[in-house]
Phi, psi and omega in degrees: 000124171283106189289313186240148170279332185272131170295154173300130183234140175287143169289139185268067179269138177264132182244138180255124177303136178270145176285132186302137172301332180245129176267162191299327182274354178290122173271125180263106176216173182295334185277343182271083191285332175293329182279310177316305187304337173302327197254023187230139180285178176285340174269357173101013173280149176290126172281150185299159172292328174288326183284319167297333187056044180240168173284165181303320178287338175284318187288320177297320180291318174298320170295319178296318184292319168302325180284328181288327186282326174294323174289340183259019183043043166263346167229151174281146174290326183230158172228097176247034180279110185269133183250119173265134184255059176242000000 
């Protein structure tokens, strides 16, 4: 007994390749604030590698750069600005 007449077919969804967040010419260092600020959440936390879509080596360099920028007070350690809507 054949349960289904149609053989299994893959769904034909089109996927758009996401552009990598770090281009080949970008330098990952603490002075490049426009690049570093992309990898920090609104609370000031460093986003994970899966969220960032970067390689392990790039994530390590990003983490070091963020920590250096925090020490030199270019970035805040925390962003605790709570907004009350009353």
